[in-house]
Coordinates of C-alpha atoms in Angstrom, one line a residue:
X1 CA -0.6 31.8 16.3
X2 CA 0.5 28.2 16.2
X3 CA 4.5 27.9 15.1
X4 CA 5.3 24.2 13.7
X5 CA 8.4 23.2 12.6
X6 CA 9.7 20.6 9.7
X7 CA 13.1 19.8 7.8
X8 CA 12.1 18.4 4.7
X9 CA 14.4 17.9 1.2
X10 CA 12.4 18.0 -2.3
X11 CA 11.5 14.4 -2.0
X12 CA 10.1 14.7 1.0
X13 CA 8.1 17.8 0.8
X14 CA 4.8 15.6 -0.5
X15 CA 5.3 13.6 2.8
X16 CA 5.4 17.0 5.0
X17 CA 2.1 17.9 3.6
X18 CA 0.5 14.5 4.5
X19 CA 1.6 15.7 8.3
X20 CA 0.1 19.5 7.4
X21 CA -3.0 18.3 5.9
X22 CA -3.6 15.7 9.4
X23 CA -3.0 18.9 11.6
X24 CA -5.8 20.7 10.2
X25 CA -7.9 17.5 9.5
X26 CA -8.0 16.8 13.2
X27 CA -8.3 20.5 14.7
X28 CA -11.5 21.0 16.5
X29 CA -12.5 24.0 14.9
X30 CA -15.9 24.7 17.0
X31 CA -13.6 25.2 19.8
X32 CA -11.4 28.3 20.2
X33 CA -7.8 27.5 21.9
X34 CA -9.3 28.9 25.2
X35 CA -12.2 26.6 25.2
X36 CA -9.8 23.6 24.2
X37 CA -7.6 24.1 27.1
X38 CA -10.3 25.1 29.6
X39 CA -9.3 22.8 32.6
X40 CA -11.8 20.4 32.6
X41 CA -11.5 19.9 28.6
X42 CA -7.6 19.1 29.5
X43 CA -8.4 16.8 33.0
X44 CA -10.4 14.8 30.5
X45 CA -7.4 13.9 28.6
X46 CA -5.4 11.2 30.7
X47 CA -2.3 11.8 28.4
X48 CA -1.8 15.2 29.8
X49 CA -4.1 15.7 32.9
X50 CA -0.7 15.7 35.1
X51 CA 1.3 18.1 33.2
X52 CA 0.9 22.0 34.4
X53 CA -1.0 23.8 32.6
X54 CA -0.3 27.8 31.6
X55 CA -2.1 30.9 32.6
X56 CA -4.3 30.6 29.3
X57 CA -4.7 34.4 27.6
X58 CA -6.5 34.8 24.1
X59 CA -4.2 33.2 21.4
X60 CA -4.4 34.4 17.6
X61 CA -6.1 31.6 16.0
X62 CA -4.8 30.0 13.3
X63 CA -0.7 27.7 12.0
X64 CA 2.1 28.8 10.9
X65 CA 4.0 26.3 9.3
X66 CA 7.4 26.4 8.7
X67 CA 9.1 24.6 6.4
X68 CA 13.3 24.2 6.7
X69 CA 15.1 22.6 3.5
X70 CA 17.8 23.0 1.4
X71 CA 16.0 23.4 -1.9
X72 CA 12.6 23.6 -3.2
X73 CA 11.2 23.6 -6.7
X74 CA 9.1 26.0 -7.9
X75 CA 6.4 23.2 -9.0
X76 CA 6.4 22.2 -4.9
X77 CA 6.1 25.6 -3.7
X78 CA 2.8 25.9 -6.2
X79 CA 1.7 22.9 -4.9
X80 CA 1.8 24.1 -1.4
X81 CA 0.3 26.9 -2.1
X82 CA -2.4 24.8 -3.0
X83 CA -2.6 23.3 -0.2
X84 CA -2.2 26.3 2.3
X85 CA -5.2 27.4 0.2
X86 CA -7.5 24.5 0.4
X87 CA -6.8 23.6 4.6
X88 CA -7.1 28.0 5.1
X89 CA -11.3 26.8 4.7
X90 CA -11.0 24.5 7.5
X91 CA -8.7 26.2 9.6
X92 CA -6.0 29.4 9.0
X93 CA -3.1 28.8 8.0
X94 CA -0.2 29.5 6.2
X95 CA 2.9 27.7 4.9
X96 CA 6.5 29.3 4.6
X97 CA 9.8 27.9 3.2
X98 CA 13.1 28.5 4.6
X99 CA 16.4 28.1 2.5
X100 CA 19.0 27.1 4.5
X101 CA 22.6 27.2 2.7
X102 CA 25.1 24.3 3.0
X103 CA 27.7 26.5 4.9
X104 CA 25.6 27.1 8.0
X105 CA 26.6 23.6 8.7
X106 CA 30.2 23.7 7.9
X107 CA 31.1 22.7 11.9
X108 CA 28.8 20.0 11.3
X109 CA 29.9 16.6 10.2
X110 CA 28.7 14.5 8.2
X111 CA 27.9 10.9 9.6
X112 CA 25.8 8.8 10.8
X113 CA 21.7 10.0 10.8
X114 CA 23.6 13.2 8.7
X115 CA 25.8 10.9 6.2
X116 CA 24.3 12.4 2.8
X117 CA 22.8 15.9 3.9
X118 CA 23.1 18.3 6.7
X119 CA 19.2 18.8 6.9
X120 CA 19.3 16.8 10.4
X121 CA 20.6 19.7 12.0
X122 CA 17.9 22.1 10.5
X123 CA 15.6 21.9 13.5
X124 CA 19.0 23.0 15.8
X125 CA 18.6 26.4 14.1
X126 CA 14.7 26.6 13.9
X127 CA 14.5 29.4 16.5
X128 CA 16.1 31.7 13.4
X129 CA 13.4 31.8 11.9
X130 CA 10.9 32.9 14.3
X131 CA 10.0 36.2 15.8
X132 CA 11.6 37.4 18.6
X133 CA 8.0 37.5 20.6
X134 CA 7.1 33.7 19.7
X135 CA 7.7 32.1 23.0
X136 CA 6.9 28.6 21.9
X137 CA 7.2 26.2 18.5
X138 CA 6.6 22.8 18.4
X139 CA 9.4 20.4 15.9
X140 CA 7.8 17.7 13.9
X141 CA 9.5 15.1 11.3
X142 CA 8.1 14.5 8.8
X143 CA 7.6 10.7 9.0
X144 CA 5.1 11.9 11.5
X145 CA 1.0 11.7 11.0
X146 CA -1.1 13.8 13.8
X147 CA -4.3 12.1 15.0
X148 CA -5.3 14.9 17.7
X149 CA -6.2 18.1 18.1
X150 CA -2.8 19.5 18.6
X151 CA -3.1 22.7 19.9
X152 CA -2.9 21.3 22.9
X153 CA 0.4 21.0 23.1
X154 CA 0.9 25.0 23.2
X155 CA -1.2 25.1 26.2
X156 CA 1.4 23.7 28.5
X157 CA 3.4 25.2 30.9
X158 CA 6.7 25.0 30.2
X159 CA 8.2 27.5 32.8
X160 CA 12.0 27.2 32.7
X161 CA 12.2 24.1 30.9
X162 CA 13.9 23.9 27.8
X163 CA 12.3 21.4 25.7
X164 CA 9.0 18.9 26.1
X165 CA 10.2 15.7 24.2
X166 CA 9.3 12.2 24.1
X167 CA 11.5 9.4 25.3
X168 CA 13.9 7.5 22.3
X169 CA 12.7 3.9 21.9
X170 CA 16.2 2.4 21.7
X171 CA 18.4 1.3 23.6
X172 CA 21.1 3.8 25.6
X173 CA 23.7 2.2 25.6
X174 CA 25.3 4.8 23.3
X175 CA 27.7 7.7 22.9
X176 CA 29.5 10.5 21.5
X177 CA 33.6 10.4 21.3
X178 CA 34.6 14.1 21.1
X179 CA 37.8 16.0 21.5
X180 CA 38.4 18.2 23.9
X181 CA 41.7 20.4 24.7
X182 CA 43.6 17.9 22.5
X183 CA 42.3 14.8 24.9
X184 CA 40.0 12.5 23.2
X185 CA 36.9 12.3 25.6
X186 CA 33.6 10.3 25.7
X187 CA 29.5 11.6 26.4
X188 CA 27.4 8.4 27.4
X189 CA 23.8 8.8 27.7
X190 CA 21.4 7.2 29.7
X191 CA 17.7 6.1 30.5
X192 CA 16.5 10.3 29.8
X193 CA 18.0 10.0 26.1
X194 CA 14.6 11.5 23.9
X195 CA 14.0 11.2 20.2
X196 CA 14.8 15.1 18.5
X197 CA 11.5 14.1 15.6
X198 CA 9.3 15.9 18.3
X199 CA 10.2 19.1 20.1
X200 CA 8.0 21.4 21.6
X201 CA 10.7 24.6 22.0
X202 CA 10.6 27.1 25.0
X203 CA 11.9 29.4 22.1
X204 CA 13.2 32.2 25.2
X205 CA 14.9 29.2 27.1
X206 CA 16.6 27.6 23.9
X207 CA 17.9 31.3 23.4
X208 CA 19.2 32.0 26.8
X209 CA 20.9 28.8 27.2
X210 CA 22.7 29.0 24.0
X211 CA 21.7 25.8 23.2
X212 CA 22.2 26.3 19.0
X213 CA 26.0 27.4 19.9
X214 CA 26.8 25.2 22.5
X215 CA 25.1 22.3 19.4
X216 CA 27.9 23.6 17.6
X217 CA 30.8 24.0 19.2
X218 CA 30.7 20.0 20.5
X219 CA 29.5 19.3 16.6
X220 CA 32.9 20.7 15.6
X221 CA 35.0 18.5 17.9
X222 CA 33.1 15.1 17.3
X223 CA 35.1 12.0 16.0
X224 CA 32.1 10.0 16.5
X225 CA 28.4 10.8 16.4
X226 CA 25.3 8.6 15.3
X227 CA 22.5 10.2 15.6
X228 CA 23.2 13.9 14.6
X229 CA 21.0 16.6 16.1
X230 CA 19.6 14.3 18.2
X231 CA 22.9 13.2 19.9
X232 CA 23.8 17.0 19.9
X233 CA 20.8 17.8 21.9
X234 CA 21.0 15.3 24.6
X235 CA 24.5 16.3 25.5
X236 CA 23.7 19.6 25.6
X237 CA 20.4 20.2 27.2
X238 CA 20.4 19.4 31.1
X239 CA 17.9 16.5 32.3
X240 CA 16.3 18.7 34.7
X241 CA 15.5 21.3 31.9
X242 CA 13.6 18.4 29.6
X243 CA 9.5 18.4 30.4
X244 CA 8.9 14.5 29.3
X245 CA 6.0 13.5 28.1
X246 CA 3.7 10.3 27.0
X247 CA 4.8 8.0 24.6
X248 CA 1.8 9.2 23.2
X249 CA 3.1 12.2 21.3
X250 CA 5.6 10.6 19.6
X251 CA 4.5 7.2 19.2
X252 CA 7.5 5.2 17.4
X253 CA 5.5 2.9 15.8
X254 CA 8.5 -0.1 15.7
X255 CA 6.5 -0.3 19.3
X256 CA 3.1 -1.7 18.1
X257 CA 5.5 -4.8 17.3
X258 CA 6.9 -4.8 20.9
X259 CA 8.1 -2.5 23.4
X260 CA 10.5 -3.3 26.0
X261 CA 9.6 -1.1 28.4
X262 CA 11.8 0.5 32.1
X263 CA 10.1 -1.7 34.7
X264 CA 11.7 -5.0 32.0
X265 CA 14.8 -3.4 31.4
X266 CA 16.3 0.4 32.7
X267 CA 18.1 0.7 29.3
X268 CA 15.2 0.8 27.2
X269 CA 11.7 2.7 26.6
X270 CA 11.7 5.2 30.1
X271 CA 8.0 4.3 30.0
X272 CA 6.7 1.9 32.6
X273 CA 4.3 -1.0 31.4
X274 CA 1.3 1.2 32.1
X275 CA 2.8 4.1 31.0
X276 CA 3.7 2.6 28.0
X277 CA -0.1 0.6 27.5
X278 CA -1.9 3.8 28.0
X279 CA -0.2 5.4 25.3
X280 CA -0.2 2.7 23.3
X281 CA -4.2 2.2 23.5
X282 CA -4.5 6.3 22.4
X283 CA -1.6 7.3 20.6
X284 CA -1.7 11.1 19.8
X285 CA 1.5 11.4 16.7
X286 CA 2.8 8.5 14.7
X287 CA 6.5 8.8 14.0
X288 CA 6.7 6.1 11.2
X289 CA 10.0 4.0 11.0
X290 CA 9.1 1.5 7.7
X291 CA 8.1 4.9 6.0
X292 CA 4.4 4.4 4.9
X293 CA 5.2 5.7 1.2
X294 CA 7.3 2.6 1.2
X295 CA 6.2 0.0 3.2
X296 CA 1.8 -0.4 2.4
X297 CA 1.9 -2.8 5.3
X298 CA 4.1 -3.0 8.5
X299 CA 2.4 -2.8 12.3
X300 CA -1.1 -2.9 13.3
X301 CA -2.4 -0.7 16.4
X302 CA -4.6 -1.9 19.1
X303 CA -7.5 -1.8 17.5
X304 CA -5.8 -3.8 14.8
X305 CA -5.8 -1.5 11.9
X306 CA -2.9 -1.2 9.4
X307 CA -1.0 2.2 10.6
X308 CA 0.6 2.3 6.9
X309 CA -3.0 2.3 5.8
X310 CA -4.4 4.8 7.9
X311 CA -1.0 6.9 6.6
X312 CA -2.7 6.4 3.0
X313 CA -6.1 7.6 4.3
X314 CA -5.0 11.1 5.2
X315 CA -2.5 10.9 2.0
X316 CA -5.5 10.5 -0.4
X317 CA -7.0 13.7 1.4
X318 CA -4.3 15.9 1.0
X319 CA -4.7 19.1 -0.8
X320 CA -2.6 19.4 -4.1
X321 CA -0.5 16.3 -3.3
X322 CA -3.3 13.4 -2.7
X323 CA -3.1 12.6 -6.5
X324 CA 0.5 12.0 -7.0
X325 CA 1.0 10.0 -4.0
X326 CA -1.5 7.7 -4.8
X327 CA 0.5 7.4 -8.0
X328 CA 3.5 6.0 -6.9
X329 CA 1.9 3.8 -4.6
X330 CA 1.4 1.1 -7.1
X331 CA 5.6 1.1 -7.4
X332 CA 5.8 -0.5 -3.5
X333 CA 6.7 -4.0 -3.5
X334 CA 10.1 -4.1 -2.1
X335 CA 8.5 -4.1 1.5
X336 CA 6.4 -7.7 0.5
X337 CA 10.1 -9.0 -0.4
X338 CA 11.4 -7.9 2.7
X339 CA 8.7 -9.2 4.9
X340 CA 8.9 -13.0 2.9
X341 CA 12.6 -13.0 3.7
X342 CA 11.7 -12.5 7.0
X343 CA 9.1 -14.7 7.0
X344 CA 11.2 -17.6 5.7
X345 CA 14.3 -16.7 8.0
X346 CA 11.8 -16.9 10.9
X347 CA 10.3 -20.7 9.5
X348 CA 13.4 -21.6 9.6
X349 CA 16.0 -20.1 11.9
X350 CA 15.6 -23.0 14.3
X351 CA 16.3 -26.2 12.3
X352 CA 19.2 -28.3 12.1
X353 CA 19.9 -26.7 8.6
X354 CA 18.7 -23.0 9.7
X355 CA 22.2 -21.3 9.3
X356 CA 22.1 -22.9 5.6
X357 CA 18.8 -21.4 5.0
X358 CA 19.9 -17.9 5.9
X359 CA 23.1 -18.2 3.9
X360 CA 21.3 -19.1 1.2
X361 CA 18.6 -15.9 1.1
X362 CA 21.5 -13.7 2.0
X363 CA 23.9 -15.0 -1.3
X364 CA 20.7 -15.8 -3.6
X365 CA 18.8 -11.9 -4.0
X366 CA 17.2 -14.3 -7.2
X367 CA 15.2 -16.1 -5.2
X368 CA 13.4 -12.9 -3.9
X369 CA 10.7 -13.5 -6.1
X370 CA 9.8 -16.3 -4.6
X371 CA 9.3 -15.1 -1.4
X372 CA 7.2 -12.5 -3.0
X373 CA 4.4 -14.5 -3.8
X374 CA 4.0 -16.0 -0.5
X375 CA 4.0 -12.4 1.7
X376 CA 0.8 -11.7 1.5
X377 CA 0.0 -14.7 3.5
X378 CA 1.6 -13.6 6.5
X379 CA -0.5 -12.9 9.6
X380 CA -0.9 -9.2 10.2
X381 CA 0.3 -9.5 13.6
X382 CA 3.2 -11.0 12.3
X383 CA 4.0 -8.9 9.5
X384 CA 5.9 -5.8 11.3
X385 CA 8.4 -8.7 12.9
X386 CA 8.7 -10.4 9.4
X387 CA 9.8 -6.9 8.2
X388 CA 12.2 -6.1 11.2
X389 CA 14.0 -9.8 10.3
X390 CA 13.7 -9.1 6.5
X391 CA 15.8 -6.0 7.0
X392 CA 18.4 -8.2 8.6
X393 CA 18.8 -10.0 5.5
X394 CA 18.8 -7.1 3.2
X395 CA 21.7 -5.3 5.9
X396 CA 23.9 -8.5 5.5
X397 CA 23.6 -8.2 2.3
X398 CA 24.9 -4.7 2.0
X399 CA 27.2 -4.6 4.3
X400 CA 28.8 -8.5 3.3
X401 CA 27.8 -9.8 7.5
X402 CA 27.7 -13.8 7.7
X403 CA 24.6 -15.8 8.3
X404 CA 25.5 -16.8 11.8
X405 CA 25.1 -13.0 12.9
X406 CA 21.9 -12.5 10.9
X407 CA 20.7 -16.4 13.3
X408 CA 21.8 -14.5 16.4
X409 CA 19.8 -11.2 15.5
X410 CA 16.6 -13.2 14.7
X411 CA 17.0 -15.4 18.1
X412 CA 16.8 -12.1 20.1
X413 CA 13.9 -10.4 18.2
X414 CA 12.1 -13.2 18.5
X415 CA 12.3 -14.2 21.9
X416 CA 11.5 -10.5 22.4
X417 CA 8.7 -10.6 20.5
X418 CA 7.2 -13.6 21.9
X419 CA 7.8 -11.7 25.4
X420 CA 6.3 -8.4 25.4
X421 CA 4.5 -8.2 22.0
X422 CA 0.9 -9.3 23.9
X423 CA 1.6 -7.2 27.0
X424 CA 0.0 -4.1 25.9
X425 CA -2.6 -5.3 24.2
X426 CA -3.7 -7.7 26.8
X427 CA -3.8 -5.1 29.6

């Protein structure tokens, strides 16, 4: 059997089975795991064809998907049933719930990525969960939509490593302030840093290592953390224990607007160009940052599709769910608003009067109807970097920043943008 792995809160549950329902959608059920992973099946796949693969035995056929969250109605929990039931006729499967209590996290604290919930930390105690004899599970968030046949994944070798992950998109130039023996102390990562929303789990490795304990014990003496689990993780797991992998499997889509990439600058995406343009030509998991629920338009992929679209597509096929997604998405607008911001800010940024102009749609939320009407004009190639400046305005906003750092922000996105946007999709 197949062990996968999600964190999901009430409100997200519907989005979790969107990510079930593309699992099964995209297994290729007239071939058995065997037959997938055959070698010359895998040396066909240029995303993988250098990664070692495992001795390959008969494997049960069929998921077991695991669901981690601190509360779950009994309306959601007939609904996946419905769901398990309708995907069990393309492919077997089954679909559990795990309660996890508030004080398992107690040494946890609660900031940054984790400021309203603990749920973050969930996937640090997955391995609870399974049986002792499961040797391998894969993590997935749930802002994630599969496009691949991923069994795969289980076929690989992953000897004494730890973890297969995915490299983080951002930059590293980041850290965790801890406490140690009464000294304050810092943890700076570097160019390895990878992003915790895709784990594939040596399950006997994470045990022997300790890796859940030692999570916890540097949880408990952290003054400063930003990104949670994920933070946690990369201090605690060794580089040389980490099997990386393409971009492909966890494809942050912020990267179909532009990816700086480790060949342009060391502290960004660990991916060369070519690297990077392969994956980015054939990407295997989107791990959506404007949330597709939210945001009916954002990037568009090389073959110049709207991803939030193709999100919708699988949404609208999902079991027992499919109905009351396409309900609410009639209530998106906010994402328009933020992209005309954007768009105007951009316009103009560069004038004589710019800083005026970004005042103004930073103190003036009143004239956002305005901007409303015009977003459906933008290009779609521009739209994702209309969104990434709109959000600049909306931050400002919240947090009280001046105009002249919101001008600053846009002159660096854009010059990026202008830089490496085409690169990849020239190649």
């Amino acid at each position: 059997m197949f062990h996968i792995v999600f964190s999901a809160d009430e409100n997200y549950i519907p989005y979790t089975a969107v990510l079930i329902a593309s699992i099964v959608q995209n297994t290729d059920t007239s071939k058995g795991f065997e037959r997938l992973c055959q070698s010359s099946n895998m040396g066909d796949n240029s995303a993988i064809r250098n990664l070692k693969v495992e001795s390959l035995s008969k494997r049960q056929e069929g998921y077991i998907f695991h669901i981690l969250s601190d509360s779950v109605s009994e309306q959601a929990r007939e609904k996946l049933k419905g769901l398990e039931k309708s995907l069990t006729e393309i492919y077997p499967c089954t679909i559990q719930v795990h309660i996890m209590q508030e004080f398992d996290f107690k040494q946890f604290p609660k900031c940054g990525a984790a400021h309203s919930n603990y749920l973050p930390y969930c996937r640090l105690k997955m391995d609870a969960f399974l049986n002792r004899e499961v040797e391998k599970c894969l993590y997935l968030d749930s802002d994630m939509l599969c496009l691949f046949d991923i069994r795969e994944l289980f076929a690989l070798d992953l000897s004494d490593k730890i973890v297969a992950a995915v490299g983080d998109c951002g930059t590293k130039n980041r850290k965790i302030k801890f406490v140690q023996k009464g000294q304050k102390k810092l943890h700076f990562f570097d160019e390895n840093y990878f992003n915790s929303g895709f784990l594939l789990l040596n399950a006997k490795e994470y045990r022997k290592e300790k890796i859940e304990k030692k999570c916890e014990e540097l949880a408990s003496c952290c003054t400063y953390i930003t990104a949670a689990d994920q933070d946690l993780l990369n201090a605690t797991i060794p580089q040389d224990k980490v099997l990386k992998l393409p971009f492909a499997y966890n494809f942050q889509t912020i990267c179909f607007c532009y990816a700086i990439c480790k060949d342009e600058n060391p502290n960004r995406l660990n991916y060369t160009r070519a690297e990077f343009t392969e994956s980015f030509k054939s990407p295997k998991i989107l791990h959506f940052g404007e949330k597709p629920w939210k945001y009916l338009k954002s990037y568009v992929d090389s073959e110049g599709r709207n991803i939030s679209a193709l999100w919708w597509d699988y949404a609208a096929k999902t079991p027992a769910f499919g109905q009351e997604l396409l309900a609410s998405k009639e209530k998106a607008q906010d994402y328009l608003i933020q992209a005309g911001l954007g768009a105007e800010a951009l316009e103009h940024y560069k004038s004589l009067f710019g800083i005026f102009k970004i005042r103004s749609l930073i103190a003036n939320p009143q004239e956002d109807l305005k901007v409303l009407q015009s977003a459906n004009g933008i290009p779609d190639e521009a739209f994702g970097l209309c969104l990434i400046v709109g959000e600049m305005i909306f931050y400002a906003r919240r947090r009280k920043r001046g105009a002249l750092s919101v001008l600053l922000k846009i002159h660096k996105v854009q010059k990026a943008f202008l830089k490496y946007h085409h690169l990849s999709r020239m190649e």
